[in-house]
Amino acid sequence: MTANPDPAGAPGSGEVPEDVRRLLLRVVKNSDARLEDEVRAWAEEVGPEQAADRLAAFVELADLSPIRQLAFQALTFVGEPGGAAVQRLREHPFTGPFATAWLIQHGHLPDDALGPSDELLAIAESLAAMAAIDAANVVAGLRTTGDGGRQHEVVAQLWRVPHPGVADVLDAVSRAHPDKGLAKEARRSLHKLRSSRG
């Protein structure tokens, strides 16, 4: 896996837990390091409650989608405290939709717990993580949202989503998607996004 030089920055509202940063970067940079093994060993050292709290703090502060998603995945491997930490993250204005998606995926909430606007934000987060690693992955990721009509709907609405990675996602779709109509829709959505930001 190719890593960015420092994919675990913070937006300035606090200090990213350094032990979590080191742990996740070790997994990103070392293809032999398995996330589950690394997290379980670390959680055994610091205790599952402390591990869950520090991962949750990292999720709130990390400003790039790939590393934030990795931290969410890591919460799966710290036992019951991980689920409790994700429940708390639902109250955070930005991480709430992603926390809800995690809880749905792990059977703690019904499938309809995620509203339409939150679902779009969760999609944007997932696609932005793919775009940050390899833009070609965005096309495959977009296909997981549904059939062609659903993909058009998602692309047409993405410009409204308050996520810093949306421009990169739309640019990747406009350049790489084999469906010319969908690529055109992405260019149109990207133009709306740029116009809305002045």
C-alpha positions as protocol buffer text, in pm:
chain_id: "A"
residue {
  index: 1
  type: MET
  ca { x: 0 y: 0 z: 0 }
}
residue {
  index: 2
  type: THR
  ca { x: 133 y: 344 z: -84 }
}
residue {
  index: 3
  type: ALA
  ca { x: 134 y: 590 z: 202 }
}
residue {
  index: 4
  type: ASN
  ca { x: 126 y: 966 z: 201 }
}
residue {
  index: 5
  type: PRO
  ca { x: 420 y: 1127 z: 384 }
}
residue {
  index: 6
  type: ASP
  ca { x: 211 y: 1208 z: 690 }
}
residue {
  index: 7
  type: PRO
  ca { x: -153 y: 1105 z: 648 }
}
residue {
  index: 8
  type: ALA
  ca { x: -251 y: 1162 z: 1009 }
}
residue {
  index: 9
  type: GLY
  ca { x: -263 y: 1536 z: 1064 }
}
residue {
  index: 10
  type: ALA
  ca { x: -510 y: 1719 z: 1285 }
}
residue {
  index: 11
  type: PRO
  ca { x: -733 y: 2013 z: 1202 }
}
residue {
  index: 12
  type: GLY
  ca { x: -596 y: 2215 z: 1490 }
}
residue {
  index: 13
  type: SER
  ca { x: -859 y: 2156 z: 1760 }
}
residue {
  index: 14
  type: GLY
  ca { x: -638 y: 1925 z: 1968 }
}
residue {
  index: 15
  type: GLU
  ca { x: -342 y: 1690 z: 1971 }
}
residue {
  index: 16
  type: VAL
  ca { x: -361 y: 1364 z: 1780 }
}
residue {
  index: 17
  type: PRO
  ca { x: -268 y: 1074 z: 2015 }
}
residue {
  index: 18
  type: GLU
  ca { x: 88 y: 995 z: 1909 }
}
residue {
  index: 19
  type: ASP
  ca { x: 75 y: 625 z: 1999 }
}
residue {
  index: 20
  type: VAL
  ca { x: -231 y: 579 z: 1775 }
}
residue {
  index: 21
  type: ARG
  ca { x: -62 y: 775 z: 1495 }
}
residue {
  index: 22
  type: ARG
  ca { x: 246 y: 551 z: 1515 }
}
residue {
  index: 23
  type: LEU
  ca { x: 36 y: 236 z: 1526 }
}
residue {
  index: 24
  type: LEU
  ca { x: -172 y: 321 z: 1221 }
}
residue {
  index: 25
  type: LEU
  ca { x: 122 y: 452 z: 1018 }
}
residue {
  index: 26
  type: ARG
  ca { x: 307 y: 127 z: 1090 }
}
residue {
  index: 27
  type: VAL
  ca { x: 17 y: -64 z: 936 }
}
residue {
  index: 28
  type: VAL
  ca { x: -4 y: 173 z: 638 }
}
residue {
  index: 29
  type: LYS
  ca { x: 369 y: 163 z: 563 }
}
residue {
  index: 30
  type: ASN
  ca { x: 439 y: -204 z: 636 }
}
residue {
  index: 31
  type: SER
  ca { x: 255 y: -455 z: 420 }
}
residue {
  index: 32
  type: ASP
  ca { x: 342 y: -730 z: 671 }
}
residue {
  index: 33
  type: ALA
  ca { x: 171 y: -552 z: 960 }
}
residue {
  index: 34
  type: ARG
  ca { x: -191 y: -666 z: 1004 }
}
residue {
  index: 35
  type: LEU
  ca { x: -422 y: -410 z: 1160 }
}
residue {
  index: 36
  type: GLU
  ca { x: -601 y: -663 z: 1382 }
}
residue {
  index: 37
  type: ASP
  ca { x: -277 y: -809 z: 1521 }
}
residue {
  index: 38
  type: GLU
  ca { x: -122 y: -467 z: 1583 }
}
residue {
  index: 39
  type: VAL
  ca { x: -431 y: -326 z: 1752 }
}
residue {
  index: 40
  type: ARG
  ca { x: -494 y: -630 z: 1973 }
}
residue {
  index: 41
  type: ALA
  ca { x: -132 y: -632 z: 2093 }
}
residue {
  index: 42
  type: TRP
  ca { x: -141 y: -257 z: 2164 }
}
residue {
  index: 43
  type: ALA
  ca { x: -479 y: -280 z: 2340 }
}
residue {
  index: 44
  type: GLU
  ca { x: -344 y: -556 z: 2562 }
}
residue {
  index: 45
  type: GLU
  ca { x: -60 y: -323 z: 2668 }
}
residue {
  index: 46
  type: VAL
  ca { x: -266 y: -11 z: 2739 }
}
residue {
  index: 47
  type: GLY
  ca { x: -600 y: -174 z: 2826 }
}
residue {
  index: 48
  type: PRO
  ca { x: -908 y: -198 z: 2603 }
}
residue {
  index: 49
  type: GLU
  ca { x: -1087 y: 104 z: 2755 }
}
residue {
  index: 50
  type: GLN
  ca { x: -784 y: 328 z: 2713 }
}
residue {
  index: 51
  type: ALA
  ca { x: -727 y: 196 z: 2361 }
}
residue {
  index: 52
  type: ALA
  ca { x: -1088 y: 266 z: 2263 }
}
residue {
  index: 53
  type: ASP
  ca { x: -1077 y: 618 z: 2410 }
}
residue {
  index: 54
  type: ARG
  ca { x: -753 y: 703 z: 2228 }
}
residue {
  index: 55
  type: LEU
  ca { x: -874 y: 563 z: 1897 }
}
residue {
  index: 56
  type: ALA
  ca { x: -1197 y: 762 z: 1930 }
}
residue {
  index: 57
  type: ALA
  ca { x: -997 y: 1078 z: 2003 }
}
residue {
  index: 58
  type: PHE
  ca { x: -790 y: 1008 z: 1695 }
}
residue {
  index: 59
  type: VAL
  ca { x: -1102 y: 966 z: 1482 }
}
residue {
  index: 60
  type: GLU
  ca { x: -1225 y: 1307 z: 1594 }
}
residue {
  index: 61
  type: LEU
  ca { x: -895 y: 1480 z: 1517 }
}
residue {
  index: 62
  type: ALA
  ca { x: -752 y: 1306 z: 1209 }
}
residue {
  index: 63
  type: ASP
  ca { x: -814 y: 1522 z: 902 }
}
residue {
  index: 64
  type: LEU
  ca { x: -766 y: 1271 z: 619 }
}
residue {
  index: 65
  type: SER
  ca { x: -1018 y: 1005 z: 529 }
}
residue {
  index: 66
  type: PRO
  ca { x: -789 y: 700 z: 481 }
}
residue {
  index: 67
  type: ILE
  ca { x: -629 y: 719 z: 824 }
}
residue {
  index: 68
  type: ARG
  ca { x: -960 y: 809 z: 991 }
}
residue {
  index: 69
  type: GLN
  ca { x: -1127 y: 505 z: 835 }
}
residue {
  index: 70
  type: LEU
  ca { x: -837 y: 289 z: 952 }
}
residue {
  index: 71
  type: ALA
  ca { x: -894 y: 412 z: 1307 }
}
residue {
  index: 72
  type: PHE
  ca { x: -1263 y: 324 z: 1278 }
}
residue {
  index: 73
  type: GLN
  ca { x: -1162 y: -26 z: 1164 }
}
residue {
  index: 74
  type: ALA
  ca { x: -923 y: -51 z: 1458 }
}
residue {
  index: 75
  type: LEU
  ca { x: -1209 y: 10 z: 1701 }
}
residue {
  index: 76
  type: THR
  ca { x: -1347 y: -327 z: 1588 }
}
residue {
  index: 77
  type: PHE
  ca { x: -1055 y: -503 z: 1756 }
}
residue {
  index: 78
  type: VAL
  ca { x: -1066 y: -358 z: 2110 }
}
residue {
  index: 79
  type: GLY
  ca { x: -1376 y: -545 z: 2222 }
}
residue {
  index: 80
  type: GLU
  ca { x: -1685 y: -401 z: 2387 }
}
residue {
  index: 81
  type: PRO
  ca { x: -1521 y: -65 z: 2474 }
}
residue {
  index: 82
  type: GLY
  ca { x: -1476 y: -8 z: 2100 }
}
residue {
  index: 83
  type: GLY
  ca { x: -1852 y: -23 z: 2041 }
}
residue {
  index: 84
  type: ALA
  ca { x: -1913 y: 212 z: 2333 }
}
residue {
  index: 85
  type: ALA
  ca { x: -1659 y: 457 z: 2192 }
}
residue {
  index: 86
  type: VAL
  ca { x: -1827 y: 450 z: 1852 }
}
residue {
  index: 87
  type: GLN
  ca { x: -2160 y: 517 z: 2019 }
}
residue {
  index: 88
  type: ARG
  ca { x: -2007 y: 833 z: 2168 }
}
residue {
  index: 89
  type: LEU
  ca { x: -1872 y: 934 z: 1828 }
}
residue {
  index: 90
  type: ARG
  ca { x: -2232 y: 947 z: 1700 }
}
residue {
  index: 91
  type: GLU
  ca { x: -2269 y: 1268 z: 1900 }
}
residue {
  index: 92
  type: HIS
  ca { x: -1979 y: 1435 z: 1717 }
}
residue {
  index: 93
  type: PRO
  ca { x: -2113 y: 1658 z: 1434 }
}
residue {
  index: 94
  type: PHE
  ca { x: -1872 y: 1528 z: 1169 }
}
residue {
  index: 95
  type: THR
  ca { x: -1804 y: 1170 z: 1273 }
}
residue {
  index: 96
  type: GLY
  ca { x: -2166 y: 1095 z: 1362 }
}
residue {
  index: 97
  type: PRO
  ca { x: -2266 y: 953 z: 1020 }
}
residue {
  index: 98
  type: PHE
  ca { x: -1954 y: 735 z: 1002 }
}
residue {
  index: 99
  type: ALA
  ca { x: -2013 y: 609 z: 1354 }
}
residue {
  index: 100
  type: THR
  ca { x: -2372 y: 525 z: 1262 }
}
residue {
  index: 101
  type: ALA
  ca { x: -2252 y: 338 z: 952 }
}
residue {
  index: 102
  type: TRP
  ca { x: -2005 y: 141 z: 1169 }
}
residue {
  index: 103
  type: LEU
  ca { x: -2278 y: 49 z: 1416 }
}
residue {
  index: 104
  type: ILE
  ca { x: -2508 y: -64 z: 1133 }
}
residue {
  index: 105
  type: GLN
  ca { x: -2228 y: -272 z: 981 }
}
residue {
  index: 106
  type: HIS
  ca { x: -2166 y: -443 z: 1315 }
}
residue {
  index: 107
  type: GLY
  ca { x: -2532 y: -513 z: 1384 }
}
residue {
  index: 108
  type: HIS
  ca { x: -2584 y: -259 z: 1662 }
}
residue {
  index: 109
  type: LEU
  ca { x: -2835 y: -47 z: 1465 }
}
residue {
  index: 110
  type: PRO
  ca { x: -3098 y: -121 z: 1198 }
}
residue {
  index: 111
  type: ASP
  ca { x: -3014 y: -60 z: 832 }
}
residue {
  index: 112
  type: ASP
  ca { x: -3241 y: 245 z: 814 }
}
residue {
  index: 113
  type: ALA
  ca { x: -3066 y: 427 z: 1101 }
}
residue {
  index: 114
  type: LEU
  ca { x: -2867 y: 636 z: 853 }
}
residue {
  index: 115
  type: GLY
  ca { x: -3065 y: 924 z: 701 }
}
residue {
  index: 116
  type: PRO
  ca { x: -3021 y: 1030 z: 334 }
}
residue {
  index: 117
  type: SER
  ca { x: -2790 y: 1325 z: 406 }
}
residue {
  index: 118
  type: ASP
  ca { x: -2581 y: 1122 z: 650 }
}
residue {
  index: 119
  type: GLU
  ca { x: -2562 y: 838 z: 399 }
}
residue {
  index: 120
  type: LEU
  ca { x: -2420 y: 1077 z: 138 }
}
residue {
  index: 121
  type: LEU
  ca { x: -2162 y: 1201 z: 386 }
}
residue {
  index: 122
  type: ALA
  ca { x: -2060 y: 844 z: 466 }
}
residue {
  index: 123
  type: ILE
  ca { x: -2031 y: 770 z: 93 }
}
residue {
  index: 124
  type: ALA
  ca { x: -1820 y: 1083 z: 44 }
}
residue {
  index: 125
  type: GLU
  ca { x: -1590 y: 976 z: 327 }
}
residue {
  index: 126
  type: SER
  ca { x: -1544 y: 628 z: 181 }
}
residue {
  index: 127
  type: LEU
  ca { x: -1481 y: 755 z: -173 }
}
residue {
  index: 128
  type: ALA
  ca { x: -1245 y: 1027 z: -47 }
}
residue {
  index: 129
  type: ALA
  ca { x: -1039 y: 761 z: 130 }
}
residue {
  index: 130
  type: MET
  ca { x: -1011 y: 572 z: -199 }
}
residue {
  index: 131
  type: ALA
  ca { x: -926 y: 887 z: -394 }
}
residue {
  index: 132
  type: ALA
  ca { x: -646 y: 975 z: -150 }
}
residue {
  index: 133
  type: ILE
  ca { x: -479 y: 639 z: -211 }
}
residue {
  index: 134
  type: ASP
  ca { x: -553 y: 577 z: -581 }
}
residue {
  index: 135
  type: ALA
  ca { x: -804 y: 773 z: -787 }
}
residue {
  index: 136
  type: ALA
  ca { x: -879 y: 464 z: -996 }
}
residue {
  index: 137
  type: ASN
  ca { x: -1036 y: 302 z: -690 }
}
residue {
  index: 138
  type: VAL
  ca { x: -1311 y: 565 z: -682 }
}
residue {
  index: 139
  type: VAL
  ca { x: -1488 y: 417 z: -984 }
}
residue {
  index: 140
  type: ALA
  ca { x: -1504 y: 75 z: -818 }
}
residue {
  index: 141
  type: GLY
  ca { x: -1614 y: 233 z: -492 }
}
residue {
  index: 142
  type: LEU
  ca { x: -1890 y: 429 z: -662 }
}
residue {
  index: 143
  type: ARG
  ca { x: -2028 y: 109 z: -814 }
}
residue {
  index: 144
  type: THR
  ca { x: -2088 y: -28 z: -465 }
}
residue {
  index: 145
  type: THR
  ca { x: -2348 y: 246 z: -405 }
}
residue {
  index: 146
  type: GLY
  ca { x: -2595 y: 85 z: -647 }
}
residue {
  index: 147
  type: ASP
  ca { x: -2690 y: 60 z: -1012 }
}
residue {
  index: 148
  type: GLY
  ca { x: -2620 y: 323 z: -1277 }
}
residue {
  index: 149
  type: GLY
  ca { x: -2915 y: 537 z: -1177 }
}
residue {
  index: 150
  type: ARG
  ca { x: -2811 y: 540 z: -813 }
}
residue {
  index: 151
  type: GLN
  ca { x: -2454 y: 627 z: -909 }
}
residue {
  index: 152
  type: HIS
  ca { x: -2579 y: 924 z: -1113 }
}
residue {
  index: 153
  type: GLU
  ca { x: -2789 y: 1034 z: -816 }
}
residue {
  index: 154
  type: VAL
  ca { x: -2491 y: 1015 z: -579 }
}
residue {
  index: 155
  type: VAL
  ca { x: -2259 y: 1205 z: -812 }
}
residue {
  index: 156
  type: ALA
  ca { x: -2522 y: 1472 z: -878 }
}
residue {
  index: 157
  type: GLN
  ca { x: -2563 y: 1536 z: -504 }
}
residue {
  index: 158
  type: LEU
  ca { x: -2203 y: 1506 z: -385 }
}
residue {
  index: 159
  type: TRP
  ca { x: -2126 y: 1874 z: -440 }
}
residue {
  index: 160
  type: ARG
  ca { x: -2368 y: 1955 z: -156 }
}
residue {
  index: 161
  type: VAL
  ca { x: -2184 y: 1734 z: 95 }
}
residue {
  index: 162
  type: PRO
  ca { x: -1969 y: 1922 z: 349 }
}
residue {
  index: 163
  type: HIS
  ca { x: -1662 y: 1704 z: 312 }
}
residue {
  index: 164
  type: PRO
  ca { x: -1313 y: 1831 z: 217 }
}
residue {
  index: 165
  type: GLY
  ca { x: -1247 y: 1534 z: -13 }
}
residue {
  index: 166
  type: VAL
  ca { x: -1549 y: 1577 z: -242 }
}
residue {
  index: 167
  type: ALA
  ca { x: -1363 y: 1776 z: -509 }
}
residue {
  index: 168
  type: ASP
  ca { x: -1102 y: 1501 z: -544 }
}
residue {
  index: 169
  type: VAL
  ca { x: -1375 y: 1237 z: -567 }
}
residue {
  index: 170
  type: LEU
  ca { x: -1565 y: 1422 z: -841 }
}
residue {
  index: 171
  type: ASP
  ca { x: -1244 y: 1493 z: -1031 }
}
residue {
  index: 172
  type: ALA
  ca { x: -1152 y: 1124 z: -1021 }
}
residue {
  index: 173
  type: VAL
  ca { x: -1496 y: 1018 z: -1145 }
}
residue {
  index: 174
  type: SER
  ca { x: -1490 y: 1277 z: -1424 }
}
residue {
  index: 175
  type: ARG
  ca { x: -1153 y: 1150 z: -1546 }
}
residue {
  index: 176
  type: ALA
  ca { x: -1174 y: 776 z: -1491 }
}
residue {
  index: 177
  type: HIS
  ca { x: -1535 y: 659 z: -1514 }
}
residue {
  index: 178
  type: PRO
  ca { x: -1604 y: 467 z: -1839 }
}
residue {
  index: 179
  type: ASP
  ca { x: -1967 y: 583 z: -1842 }
}
residue {
  index: 180
  type: LYS
  ca { x: -1939 y: 913 z: -2033 }
}
residue {
  index: 181
  type: GLY
  ca { x: -2273 y: 1034 z: -1901 }
}
residue {
  index: 182
  type: LEU
  ca { x: -2167 y: 975 z: -1543 }
}
residue {
  index: 183
  type: ALA
  ca { x: -1828 y: 1137 z: -1605 }
}
residue {
  index: 184
  type: LYS
  ca { x: -2011 y: 1440 z: -1745 }
}
residue {
  index: 185
  type: GLU
  ca { x: -2237 y: 1447 z: -1439 }
}
residue {
  index: 186
  type: ALA
  ca { x: -1925 y: 1448 z: -1220 }
}
residue {
  index: 187
  type: ARG
  ca { x: -1783 y: 1747 z: -1411 }
}
residue {
  index: 188
  type: ARG
  ca { x: -2113 y: 1929 z: -1370 }
}
residue {
  index: 189
  type: SER
  ca { x: -2123 y: 1854 z: -998 }
}
residue {
  index: 190
  type: LEU
  ca { x: -1761 y: 1963 z: -961 }
}
residue {
  index: 191
  type: HIS
  ca { x: -1841 y: 2293 z: -1134 }
}
residue {
  index: 192
  type: LYS
  ca { x: -2131 y: 2350 z: -891 }
}
residue {
  index: 193
  type: LEU
  ca { x: -1903 y: 2275 z: -599 }
}
residue {
  index: 194
  type: ARG
  ca { x: -1637 y: 2522 z: -712 }
}
residue {
  index: 195
  type: SER
  ca { x: -1899 y: 2788 z: -786 }
}
residue {
  index: 196
  type: SER
  ca { x: -2053 y: 2743 z: -442 }
}
residue {
  index: 197
  type: ARG
  ca { x: -1714 y: 2797 z: -280 }
}
residue {
  index: 198
  type: GLY
  ca { x: -1647 y: 3111 z: -483 }
}
